[in-house]
Amino acid sequence: MPEVWSLTLDPLTLVIIGVAIGTYALRLGGLLLAERLPRRGAIAAGLERLPGIVLLALVVPAVADLGLAGLAAAALTAVTALATRNPLIAMIVGAGAIAGLRALGWA
């Protein structure tokens, strides 16, 4: 009797496939809806500021978790960003500040 091929996927593989399909569906949806977004007005201004708000939402909990050391590193990062107008340098300084404070046992 001939062998019958069967494809069985474990739950983790199904989750990975589902997340991949969802990710590409969101990207495609964004591309299709981009033409309908307003170019002027309050909604357009809000959408322009959205990446900064998302970044802030990621940074604030980490700073709060580190306490005073996190606040010092965030302040140093902000001062560097304002002084150099270079986000890459500011991120390097901020990461270096946290690394240094952790090496000293303060964070």
PDB file of N, CA and C in Angstrom:
ATOM      1  N   MET A   1       0.840  -1.176   0.000  1.00  0.00           N
ATOM      2  CA  MET A   1       0.000   0.000   0.000  1.00  0.00           C
ATOM      3  C   MET A   1       0.890   1.247   0.000  1.00  0.00           C
ATOM      4  N   PRO A   2       0.593   2.265  -0.823  1.00  0.00           N
ATOM      5  CA  PRO A   2       1.444   3.447  -0.901  1.00  0.00           C
ATOM      6  C   PRO A   2       1.336   4.312   0.355  1.00  0.00           C
ATOM      7  N   GLU A   3       2.450   4.984   0.627  1.00  0.00           N
ATOM      8  CA  GLU A   3       2.460   5.895   1.782  1.00  0.00           C
ATOM      9  C   GLU A   3       1.650   7.143   1.474  1.00  0.00           C
ATOM     10  N   VAL A   4       0.981   7.609   2.476  1.00  0.00           N
ATOM     11  CA  VAL A   4       0.203   8.839   2.332  1.00  0.00           C
ATOM     12  C   VAL A   4       0.970   9.956   3.030  1.00  0.00           C
ATOM     13  N   TRP A   5       1.197  11.030   2.281  1.00  0.00           N
ATOM     14  CA  TRP A   5       1.908  12.170   2.865  1.00  0.00           C
ATOM     15  C   TRP A   5       0.936  12.988   3.676  1.00  0.00           C
ATOM     16  N   SER A   6       1.346  13.324   4.855  1.00  0.00           N
ATOM     17  CA  SER A   6       0.493  14.194   5.668  1.00  0.00           C
ATOM     18  C   SER A   6       1.354  15.334   6.217  1.00  0.00           C
ATOM     19  N   LEU A   7       0.785  16.482   6.216  1.00  0.00           N
ATOM     20  CA  LEU A   7       1.488  17.669   6.713  1.00  0.00           C
ATOM     21  C   LEU A   7       0.863  18.044   8.046  1.00  0.00           C
ATOM     22  N   THR A   8       1.644  17.942   9.085  1.00  0.00           N
ATOM     23  CA  THR A   8       1.158  18.344  10.400  1.00  0.00           C
ATOM     24  C   THR A   8       2.020  19.502  10.887  1.00  0.00           C
ATOM     25  N   LEU A   9       1.357  20.522  11.359  1.00  0.00           N
ATOM     26  CA  LEU A   9       2.055  21.700  11.869  1.00  0.00           C
ATOM     27  C   LEU A   9       1.813  21.808  13.362  1.00  0.00           C
ATOM     28  N   ASP A  10       2.873  22.023  14.092  1.00  0.00           N
ATOM     29  CA  ASP A  10       2.702  22.199  15.522  1.00  0.00           C
ATOM     30  C   ASP A  10       2.147  23.603  15.798  1.00  0.00           C
ATOM     31  N   PRO A  11       1.605  23.834  16.971  1.00  0.00           N
ATOM     32  CA  PRO A  11       0.984  25.131  17.280  1.00  0.00           C
ATOM     33  C   PRO A  11       1.934  26.311  17.132  1.00  0.00           C
ATOM     34  N   LEU A  12       3.208  26.141  17.481  1.00  0.00           N
ATOM     35  CA  LEU A  12       4.167  27.242  17.367  1.00  0.00           C
ATOM     36  C   LEU A  12       4.347  27.654  15.910  1.00  0.00           C
ATOM     37  N   THR A  13       4.439  26.700  15.020  1.00  0.00           N
ATOM     38  CA  THR A  13       4.571  27.006  13.598  1.00  0.00           C
ATOM     39  C   THR A  13       3.334  27.741  13.090  1.00  0.00           C
ATOM     40  N   LEU A  14       2.164  27.332  13.536  1.00  0.00           N
ATOM     41  CA  LEU A  14       0.930  28.008  13.139  1.00  0.00           C
ATOM     42  C   LEU A  14       0.903  29.445  13.658  1.00  0.00           C
ATOM     43  N   VAL A  15       1.383  29.665  14.862  1.00  0.00           N
ATOM     44  CA  VAL A  15       1.438  31.022  15.418  1.00  0.00           C
ATOM     45  C   VAL A  15       2.395  31.881  14.599  1.00  0.00           C
ATOM     46  N   ILE A  16       3.557  31.348  14.260  1.00  0.00           N
ATOM     47  CA  ILE A  16       4.531  32.097  13.474  1.00  0.00           C
ATOM     48  C   ILE A  16       3.959  32.453  12.103  1.00  0.00           C
ATOM     49  N   ILE A  17       3.313  31.513  11.464  1.00  0.00           N
ATOM     50  CA  ILE A  17       2.695  31.776  10.158  1.00  0.00           C
ATOM     51  C   ILE A  17       1.598  32.830  10.297  1.00  0.00           C
ATOM     52  N   GLY A  18       0.789  32.727  11.349  1.00  0.00           N
ATOM     53  CA  GLY A  18      -0.273  33.700  11.575  1.00  0.00           C
ATOM     54  C   GLY A  18       0.255  35.097  11.816  1.00  0.00           C
ATOM     55  N   VAL A  19       1.312  35.215  12.597  1.00  0.00           N
ATOM     56  CA  VAL A  19       1.912  36.528  12.856  1.00  0.00           C
ATOM     57  C   VAL A  19       2.513  37.093  11.581  1.00  0.00           C
ATOM     58  N   ALA A  20       3.145  36.265  10.781  1.00  0.00           N
ATOM     59  CA  ALA A  20       3.721  36.738   9.519  1.00  0.00           C
ATOM     60  C   ALA A  20       2.622  37.244   8.582  1.00  0.00           C
ATOM     61  N   ILE A  21       1.542  36.508   8.476  1.00  0.00           N
ATOM     62  CA  ILE A  21       0.425  36.941   7.621  1.00  0.00           C
ATOM     63  C   ILE A  21      -0.162  38.243   8.159  1.00  0.00           C
ATOM     64  N   GLY A  22      -0.321  38.338   9.471  1.00  0.00           N
ATOM     65  CA  GLY A  22      -0.847  39.560  10.077  1.00  0.00           C
ATOM     66  C   GLY A  22       0.055  40.762   9.846  1.00  0.00           C
ATOM     67  N   THR A  23       1.364  40.558   9.949  1.00  0.00           N
ATOM     68  CA  THR A  23       2.313  41.644   9.733  1.00  0.00           C
ATOM     69  C   THR A  23       2.221  42.171   8.311  1.00  0.00           C
ATOM     70  N   TYR A  24       2.225  41.287   7.356  1.00  0.00           N
ATOM     71  CA  TYR A  24       2.150  41.730   5.965  1.00  0.00           C
ATOM     72  C   TYR A  24       0.786  42.317   5.625  1.00  0.00           C
ATOM     73  N   ALA A  25      -0.269  41.837   6.261  1.00  0.00           N
ATOM     74  CA  ALA A  25      -1.592  42.420   6.053  1.00  0.00           C
ATOM     75  C   ALA A  25      -1.631  43.855   6.574  1.00  0.00           C
ATOM     76  N   LEU A  26      -1.010  44.095   7.726  1.00  0.00           N
ATOM     77  CA  LEU A  26      -0.948  45.465   8.253  1.00  0.00           C
ATOM     78  C   LEU A  26      -0.136  46.374   7.340  1.00  0.00           C
ATOM     79  N   ARG A  27       0.977  45.872   6.841  1.00  0.00           N
ATOM     80  CA  ARG A  27       1.794  46.685   5.924  1.00  0.00           C
ATOM     81  C   ARG A  27       1.022  47.007   4.655  1.00  0.00           C
ATOM     82  N   LEU A  28       0.375  46.020   4.088  1.00  0.00           N
ATOM     83  CA  LEU A  28      -0.399  46.241   2.873  1.00  0.00           C
ATOM     84  C   LEU A  28      -1.554  47.205   3.135  1.00  0.00           C
ATOM     85  N   GLY A  29      -2.209  47.034   4.266  1.00  0.00           N
ATOM     86  CA  GLY A  29      -3.296  47.947   4.627  1.00  0.00           C
ATOM     87  C   GLY A  29      -2.810  49.378   4.765  1.00  0.00           C
ATOM     88  N   GLY A  30      -1.636  49.556   5.367  1.00  0.00           N
ATOM     89  CA  GLY A  30      -1.065  50.893   5.498  1.00  0.00           C
ATOM     90  C   GLY A  30      -0.772  51.520   4.144  1.00  0.00           C
ATOM     91  N   LEU A  31      -0.249  50.716   3.242  1.00  0.00           N
ATOM     92  CA  LEU A  31       0.043  51.236   1.902  1.00  0.00           C
ATOM     93  C   LEU A  31      -1.234  51.609   1.163  1.00  0.00           C
ATOM     94  N   LEU A  32      -2.257  50.791   1.322  1.00  0.00           N
ATOM     95  CA  LEU A  32      -3.512  51.065   0.624  1.00  0.00           C
ATOM     96  C   LEU A  32      -4.252  52.265   1.216  1.00  0.00           C
ATOM     97  N   LEU A  33      -4.112  52.486   2.513  1.00  0.00           N
ATOM     98  CA  LEU A  33      -4.807  53.602   3.160  1.00  0.00           C
ATOM     99  C   LEU A  33      -4.014  54.910   3.128  1.00  0.00           C
ATOM    100  N   ALA A  34      -2.749  54.848   2.786  1.00  0.00           N
ATOM    101  CA  ALA A  34      -1.901  56.050   2.825  1.00  0.00           C
ATOM    102  C   ALA A  34      -2.428  57.161   1.922  1.00  0.00           C
ATOM    103  N   GLU A  35      -3.002  56.806   0.809  1.00  0.00           N
ATOM    104  CA  GLU A  35      -3.520  57.817  -0.117  1.00  0.00           C
ATOM    105  C   GLU A  35      -4.736  58.547   0.443  1.00  0.00           C
ATOM    106  N   ARG A  36      -5.425  57.936   1.380  1.00  0.00           N
ATOM    107  CA  ARG A  36      -6.637  58.541   1.934  1.00  0.00           C
ATOM    108  C   ARG A  36      -6.377  59.417   3.153  1.00  0.00           C
ATOM    109  N   LEU A  37      -5.151  59.413   3.672  1.00  0.00           N
ATOM    110  CA  LEU A  37      -4.837  60.216   4.854  1.00  0.00           C
ATOM    111  C   LEU A  37      -4.793  61.692   4.488  1.00  0.00           C
ATOM    112  N   PRO A  38      -5.234  62.555   5.408  1.00  0.00           N
ATOM    113  CA  PRO A  38      -5.209  63.990   5.115  1.00  0.00           C
ATOM    114  C   PRO A  38      -3.776  64.519   5.055  1.00  0.00           C
ATOM    115  N   ARG A  39      -3.550  65.466   4.167  1.00  0.00           N
ATOM    116  CA  ARG A  39      -2.223  66.063   4.004  1.00  0.00           C
ATOM    117  C   ARG A  39      -2.067  67.323   4.853  1.00  0.00           C
ATOM    118  N   ARG A  40      -3.193  67.904   5.304  1.00  0.00           N
ATOM    119  CA  ARG A  40      -3.168  69.130   6.098  1.00  0.00           C
ATOM    120  C   ARG A  40      -4.145  68.986   7.253  1.00  0.00           C
ATOM    121  N   GLY A  41      -3.972  69.839   8.240  1.00  0.00           N
ATOM    122  CA  GLY A  41      -4.914  69.875   9.345  1.00  0.00           C
ATOM    123  C   GLY A  41      -4.396  69.187  10.593  1.00  0.00           C
ATOM    124  N   ALA A  42      -5.266  69.107  11.573  1.00  0.00           N
ATOM    125  CA  ALA A  42      -4.891  68.568  12.875  1.00  0.00           C
ATOM    126  C   ALA A  42      -4.541  67.082  12.803  1.00  0.00           C
ATOM    127  N   ILE A  43      -5.275  66.325  12.017  1.00  0.00           N
ATOM    128  CA  ILE A  43      -4.992  64.886  11.916  1.00  0.00           C
ATOM    129  C   ILE A  43      -3.626  64.662  11.280  1.00  0.00           C
ATOM    130  N   ALA A  44      -3.298  65.408  10.243  1.00  0.00           N
ATOM    131  CA  ALA A  44      -1.987  65.281   9.611  1.00  0.00           C
ATOM    132  C   ALA A  44      -0.874  65.657  10.583  1.00  0.00           C
ATOM    133  N   ALA A  45      -1.089  66.726  11.363  1.00  0.00           N
ATOM    134  CA  ALA A  45      -0.078  67.138  12.344  1.00  0.00           C
ATOM    135  C   ALA A  45       0.108  66.060  13.410  1.00  0.00           C
ATOM    136  N   GLY A  46      -0.985  65.450  13.851  1.00  0.00           N
ATOM    137  CA  GLY A  46      -0.890  64.377  14.833  1.00  0.00           C
ATOM    138  C   GLY A  46      -0.159  63.162  14.297  1.00  0.00           C
ATOM    139  N   LEU A  47      -0.415  62.807  13.050  1.00  0.00           N
ATOM    140  CA  LEU A  47       0.263  61.663  12.443  1.00  0.00           C
ATOM    141  C   LEU A  47       1.759  61.922  12.270  1.00  0.00           C
ATOM    142  N   GLU A  48       2.134  63.170  12.036  1.00  0.00           N
ATOM    143  CA  GLU A  48       3.561  63.504  11.915  1.00  0.00           C
ATOM    144  C   GLU A  48       4.276  63.339  13.248  1.00  0.00           C
ATOM    145  N   ARG A  49       3.573  63.554  14.346  1.00  0.00           N
ATOM    146  CA  ARG A  49       4.185  63.464  15.669  1.00  0.00           C
ATOM    147  C   ARG A  49       4.086  62.064  16.277  1.00  0.00           C
ATOM    148  N   LEU A  50       3.383  61.185  15.653  1.00  0.00           N
ATOM    149  CA  LEU A  50       3.153  59.856  16.196  1.00  0.00           C
ATOM    150  C   LEU A  50       4.434  59.059  16.478  1.00  0.00           C
ATOM    151  N   PRO A  51       5.452  59.045  15.603  1.00  0.00           N
ATOM    152  CA  PRO A  51       6.665  58.283  15.931  1.00  0.00           C
ATOM    153  C   PRO A  51       7.339  58.763  17.214  1.00  0.00           C
ATOM    154  N   GLY A  52       7.350  60.065  17.442  1.00  0.00           N
ATOM    155  CA  GLY A  52       7.933  60.592  18.675  1.00  0.00           C
ATOM    156  C   GLY A  52       7.150  60.167  19.906  1.00  0.00           C
ATOM    157  N   ILE A  53       5.843  60.126  19.787  1.00  0.00           N
ATOM    158  CA  ILE A  53       4.997  59.711  20.906  1.00  0.00           C
ATOM    159  C   ILE A  53       5.217  58.235  21.223  1.00  0.00           C
ATOM    160  N   VAL A  54       5.331  57.422  20.193  1.00  0.00           N
ATOM    161  CA  VAL A  54       5.573  55.988  20.399  1.00  0.00           C
ATOM    162  C   VAL A  54       6.933  55.785  21.057  1.00  0.00           C
ATOM    163  N   LEU A  55       7.947  56.520  20.599  1.00  0.00           N
ATOM    164  CA  LEU A  55       9.278  56.425  21.205  1.00  0.00           C
ATOM    165  C   LEU A  55       9.222  56.836  22.666  1.00  0.00           C
ATOM    166  N   LEU A  56       8.507  57.899  22.961  1.00  0.00           N
ATOM    167  CA  LEU A  56       8.365  58.357  24.338  1.00  0.00           C
ATOM    168  C   LEU A  56       7.680  57.293  25.197  1.00  0.00           C
ATOM    169  N   ALA A  57       6.675  56.636  24.642  1.00  0.00           N
ATOM    170  CA  ALA A  57       5.970  55.588  25.377  1.00  0.00           C
ATOM    171  C   ALA A  57       6.881  54.398  25.673  1.00  0.00           C
ATOM    172  N   LEU A  58       7.900  54.183  24.863  1.00  0.00           N
ATOM    173  CA  LEU A  58       8.846  53.101  25.111  1.00  0.00           C
ATOM    174  C   LEU A  58       9.938  53.519  26.092  1.00  0.00           C
ATOM    175  N   VAL A  59      10.333  54.795  26.064  1.00  0.00           N
ATOM    176  CA  VAL A  59      11.456  55.261  26.872  1.00  0.00           C
ATOM    177  C   VAL A  59      11.052  55.545  28.315  1.00  0.00           C
ATOM    178  N   VAL A  60       9.903  56.174  28.525  1.00  0.00           N
ATOM    179  CA  VAL A  60       9.499  56.599  29.871  1.00  0.00           C
ATOM    180  C   VAL A  60       9.435  55.439  30.869  1.00  0.00           C
ATOM    181  N   PRO A  61       8.844  54.295  30.540  1.00  0.00           N
ATOM    182  CA  PRO A  61       8.848  53.197  31.527  1.00  0.00           C
ATOM    183  C   PRO A  61      10.262  52.705  31.865  1.00  0.00           C
ATOM    184  N   ALA A  62      11.154  52.678  30.878  1.00  0.00           N
ATOM    185  CA  ALA A  62      12.523  52.238  31.150  1.00  0.00           C
ATOM    186  C   ALA A  62      13.238  53.223  32.055  1.00  0.00           C
ATOM    187  N   VAL A  63      13.033  54.518  31.812  1.00  0.00           N
ATOM    188  CA  VAL A  63      13.652  55.549  32.659  1.00  0.00           C
ATOM    189  C   VAL A  63      13.097  55.456  34.076  1.00  0.00           C
ATOM    190  N   ALA A  64      11.790  55.296  34.190  1.00  0.00           N
ATOM    191  CA  ALA A  64      11.172  55.195  35.513  1.00  0.00           C
ATOM    192  C   ALA A  64      11.651  53.951  36.256  1.00  0.00           C
ATOM    193  N   ASP A  65      11.876  52.873  35.535  1.00  0.00           N
ATOM    194  CA  ASP A  65      12.337  51.634  36.155  1.00  0.00           C
ATOM    195  C   ASP A  65      13.745  51.781  36.729  1.00  0.00           C
ATOM    196  N   LEU A  66      14.578  52.603  36.087  1.00  0.00           N
ATOM    197  CA  LEU A  66      15.950  52.795  36.560  1.00  0.00           C
ATOM    198  C   LEU A  66      16.069  53.874  37.631  1.00  0.00           C
ATOM    199  N   GLY A  67      15.003  54.597  37.855  1.00  0.00           N
ATOM    200  CA  GLY A  67      15.008  55.591  38.928  1.00  0.00           C
ATOM    201  C   GLY A  67      15.878  56.791  38.606  1.00  0.00           C
ATOM    202  N   LEU A  68      16.629  57.240  39.603  1.00  0.00           N
ATOM    203  CA  LEU A  68      17.457  58.440  39.464  1.00  0.00           C
ATOM    204  C   LEU A  68      18.541  58.265  38.403  1.00  0.00           C
ATOM    205  N   ALA A  69      19.111  57.075  38.299  1.00  0.00           N
ATOM    206  CA  ALA A  69      20.135  56.824  37.278  1.00  0.00           C
ATOM    207  C   ALA A  69      19.526  56.928  35.884  1.00  0.00           C
ATOM    208  N   GLY A  70      18.338  56.423  35.705  1.00  0.00           N
ATOM    209  CA  GLY A  70      17.659  56.526  34.411  1.00  0.00           C
ATOM    210  C   GLY A  70      17.323  57.958  34.073  1.00  0.00           C
ATOM    211  N   LEU A  71      16.897  58.721  35.077  1.00  0.00           N
ATOM    212  CA  LEU A  71      16.594  60.128  34.868  1.00  0.00           C
ATOM    213  C   LEU A  71      17.850  60.900  34.475  1.00  0.00           C
ATOM    214  N   ALA A  72      18.976  60.593  35.120  1.00  0.00           N
ATOM    215  CA  ALA A  72      20.234  61.263  34.781  1.00  0.00           C
ATOM    216  C   ALA A  72      20.663  60.927  33.355  1.00  0.00           C
ATOM    217  N   ALA A  73      20.545  59.665  32.974  1.00  0.00           N
ATOM    218  CA  ALA A  73      20.924  59.254  31.618  1.00  0.00           C
ATOM    219  C   ALA A  73      19.995  59.888  30.588  1.00  0.00           C
ATOM    220  N   ALA A  74      18.701  59.950  30.891  1.00  0.00           N
ATOM    221  CA  ALA A  74      17.747  60.573  29.965  1.00  0.00           C
ATOM    222  C   ALA A  74      18.035  62.061  29.817  1.00  0.00           C
ATOM    223  N   ALA A  75      18.364  62.725  30.930  1.00  0.00           N
ATOM    224  CA  ALA A  75      18.693  64.152  30.866  1.00  0.00           C
ATOM    225  C   ALA A  75      19.954  64.375  30.038  1.00  0.00           C
ATOM    226  N   LEU A  76      20.958  63.543  30.235  1.00  0.00           N
ATOM    227  CA  LEU A  76      22.187  63.656  29.455  1.00  0.00           C
ATOM    228  C   LEU A  76      21.920  63.417  27.970  1.00  0.00           C
ATOM    229  N   THR A  77      21.055  62.469  27.674  1.00  0.00           N
ATOM    230  CA  THR A  77      20.683  62.194  26.287  1.00  0.00           C
ATOM    231  C   THR A  77      19.965  63.389  25.674  1.00  0.00           C
ATOM    232  N   ALA A  78      19.038  63.980  26.417  1.00  0.00           N
ATOM    233  CA  ALA A  78      18.294  65.138  25.916  1.00  0.00           C
ATOM    234  C   ALA A  78      19.215  66.329  25.675  1.00  0.00           C
ATOM    235  N   VAL A  79      20.127  66.572  26.604  1.00  0.00           N
ATOM    236  CA  VAL A  79      21.070  67.689  26.437  1.00  0.00           C
ATOM    237  C   VAL A  79      21.954  67.451  25.222  1.00  0.00           C
ATOM    238  N   THR A  80      22.402  66.225  25.039  1.00  0.00           N
ATOM    239  CA  THR A  80      23.234  65.898  23.879  1.00  0.00           C
ATOM    240  C   THR A  80      22.449  66.070  22.582  1.00  0.00           C
ATOM    241  N   ALA A  81      21.203  65.637  22.580  1.00  0.00           N
ATOM    242  CA  ALA A  81      20.368  65.778  21.377  1.00  0.00           C
ATOM    243  C   ALA A  81      20.157  67.245  21.033  1.00  0.00           C
ATOM    244  N   LEU A  82      19.915  68.074  22.038  1.00  0.00           N
ATOM    245  CA  LEU A  82      19.709  69.503  21.785  1.00  0.00           C
ATOM    246  C   LEU A  82      21.002  70.188  21.349  1.00  0.00           C
ATOM    247  N   ALA A  83      22.120  69.766  21.922  1.00  0.00           N
ATOM    248  CA  ALA A  83      23.394  70.410  21.604  1.00  0.00           C
ATOM    249  C   ALA A  83      23.919  70.014  20.228  1.00  0.00           C
ATOM    250  N   THR A  84      23.768  68.742  19.867  1.00  0.00           N
ATOM    251  CA  THR A  84      24.358  68.268  18.613  1.00  0.00           C
ATOM    252  C   THR A  84      23.361  68.202  17.464  1.00  0.00           C
ATOM    253  N   ARG A  85      22.077  68.144  17.787  1.00  0.00           N
ATOM    254  CA  ARG A  85      21.035  67.954  16.764  1.00  0.00           C
ATOM    255  C   ARG A  85      21.273  66.669  15.970  1.00  0.00           C
ATOM    256  N   ASN A  86      21.880  65.690  16.626  1.00  0.00           N
ATOM    257  CA  ASN A  86      22.198  64.418  15.984  1.00  0.00           C
ATOM    258  C   ASN A  86      21.640  63.289  16.854  1.00  0.00           C
ATOM    259  N   PRO A  87      20.546  62.646  16.422  1.00  0.00           N
ATOM    260  CA  PRO A  87      19.945  61.599  17.250  1.00  0.00           C
ATOM    261  C   PRO A  87      20.861  60.402  17.485  1.00  0.00           C
ATOM    262  N   LEU A  88      21.697  60.067  16.509  1.00  0.00           N
ATOM    263  CA  LEU A  88      22.588  58.919  16.683  1.00  0.00           C
ATOM    264  C   LEU A  88      23.586  59.177  17.804  1.00  0.00           C
ATOM    265  N   ILE A  89      24.183  60.352  17.822  1.00  0.00           N
ATOM    266  CA  ILE A  89      25.132  60.688  18.885  1.00  0.00           C
ATOM    267  C   ILE A  89      24.422  60.699  20.234  1.00  0.00           C
ATOM    268  N   ALA A  90      23.210  61.253  20.269  1.00  0.00           N
ATOM    269  CA  ALA A  90      22.454  61.285  21.522  1.00  0.00           C
ATOM    270  C   ALA A  90      22.163  59.877  22.027  1.00  0.00           C
ATOM    271  N   MET A  91      21.786  58.960  21.126  1.00  0.00           N
ATOM    272  CA  MET A  91      21.509  57.581  21.540  1.00  0.00           C
ATOM    273  C   MET A  91      22.776  56.899  22.045  1.00  0.00           C
ATOM    274  N   ILE A  92      23.902  57.155  21.390  1.00  0.00           N
ATOM    275  CA  ILE A  92      25.168  56.562  21.840  1.00  0.00           C
ATOM    276  C   ILE A  92      25.543  57.081  23.221  1.00  0.00           C
ATOM    277  N   VAL A  93      25.375  58.384  23.435  1.00  0.00           N
ATOM    278  CA  VAL A  93      25.678  58.969  24.742  1.00  0.00           C
ATOM    279  C   VAL A  93      24.751  58.387  25.810  1.00  0.00           C
ATOM    280  N   GLY A  94      23.446  58.273  25.496  1.00  0.00           N
ATOM    281  CA  GLY A  94      22.505  57.715  26.462  1.00  0.00           C
ATOM    282  C   GLY A  94      22.811  56.269  26.807  1.00  0.00           C
ATOM    283  N   ALA A  95      23.108  55.469  25.792  1.00  0.00           N
ATOM    284  CA  ALA A  95      23.456  54.061  26.042  1.00  0.00           C
ATOM    285  C   ALA A  95      24.756  53.959  26.826  1.00  0.00           C
ATOM    286  N   GLY A  96      25.706  54.824  26.501  1.00  0.00           N
ATOM    287  CA  GLY A  96      26.968  54.842  27.239  1.00  0.00           C
ATOM    288  C   GLY A  96      26.769  55.248  28.686  1.00  0.00           C
ATOM    289  N   ALA A  97      25.878  56.214  28.914  1.00  0.00           N
ATOM    290  CA  ALA A  97      25.599  56.643  30.287  1.00  0.00           C
ATOM    291  C   ALA A  97      24.998  55.501  31.099  1.00  0.00           C
ATOM    292  N   ILE A  98      24.042  54.801  30.521  1.00  0.00           N
ATOM    293  CA  ILE A  98      23.436  53.663  31.234  1.00  0.00           C
ATOM    294  C   ILE A  98      24.467  52.571  31.475  1.00  0.00           C
ATOM    295  N   ALA A  99      25.290  52.285  30.465  1.00  0.00           N
ATOM    296  CA  ALA A  99      26.317  51.251  30.627  1.00  0.00           C
ATOM    297  C   ALA A  99      27.298  51.643  31.726  1.00  0.00           C
ATOM    298  N   GLY A 100      27.704  52.911  31.739  1.00  0.00           N
ATOM    299  CA  GLY A 100      28.622  53.375  32.776  1.00  0.00           C
ATOM    300  C   GLY A 100      28.008  53.322  34.163  1.00  0.00           C
ATOM    301  N   LEU A 101      26.757  53.746  34.274  1.00  0.00           N
ATOM    302  CA  LEU A 101      26.083  53.702  35.578  1.00  0.00           C
ATOM    303  C   LEU A 101      25.888  52.267  36.052  1.00  0.00           C
ATOM    304  N   ARG A 102      25.611  51.358  35.131  1.00  0.00           N
ATOM    305  CA  ARG A 102      25.485  49.948  35.514  1.00  0.00           C
ATOM    306  C   ARG A 102      26.830  49.369  35.938  1.00  0.00           C
ATOM    307  N   ALA A 103      27.902  49.782  35.251  1.00  0.00           N
ATOM    308  CA  ALA A 103      29.237  49.292  35.622  1.00  0.00           C
ATOM    309  C   ALA A 103      29.625  49.757  37.027  1.00  0.00           C
ATOM    310  N   LEU A 104      29.151  50.942  37.382  1.00  0.00           N
ATOM    311  CA  LEU A 104      29.421  51.472  38.717  1.00  0.00           C
ATOM    312  C   LEU A 104      28.465  50.914  39.776  1.00  0.00           C
ATOM    313  N   GLY A 105      27.446  50.174  39.329  1.00  0.00           N
ATOM    314  CA  GLY A 105      26.477  49.601  40.244  1.00  0.00           C
ATOM    315  C   GLY A 105      25.374  50.564  40.640  1.00  0.00           C
ATOM    316  N   TRP A 106      25.204  51.635  39.909  1.00  0.00           N
ATOM    317  CA  TRP A 106      24.200  52.645  40.250  1.00  0.00           C
ATOM    318  C   TRP A 106      22.899  52.461  39.490  1.00  0.00           C
ATOM    319  N   ALA A 107      22.865  51.541  38.556  1.00  0.00           N
ATOM    320  CA  ALA A 107      21.637  51.316  37.790  1.00  0.00           C
ATOM    321  C   ALA A 107      21.374  49.837  37.642  1.00  0.00           C
TER     322      ALA A 107
END
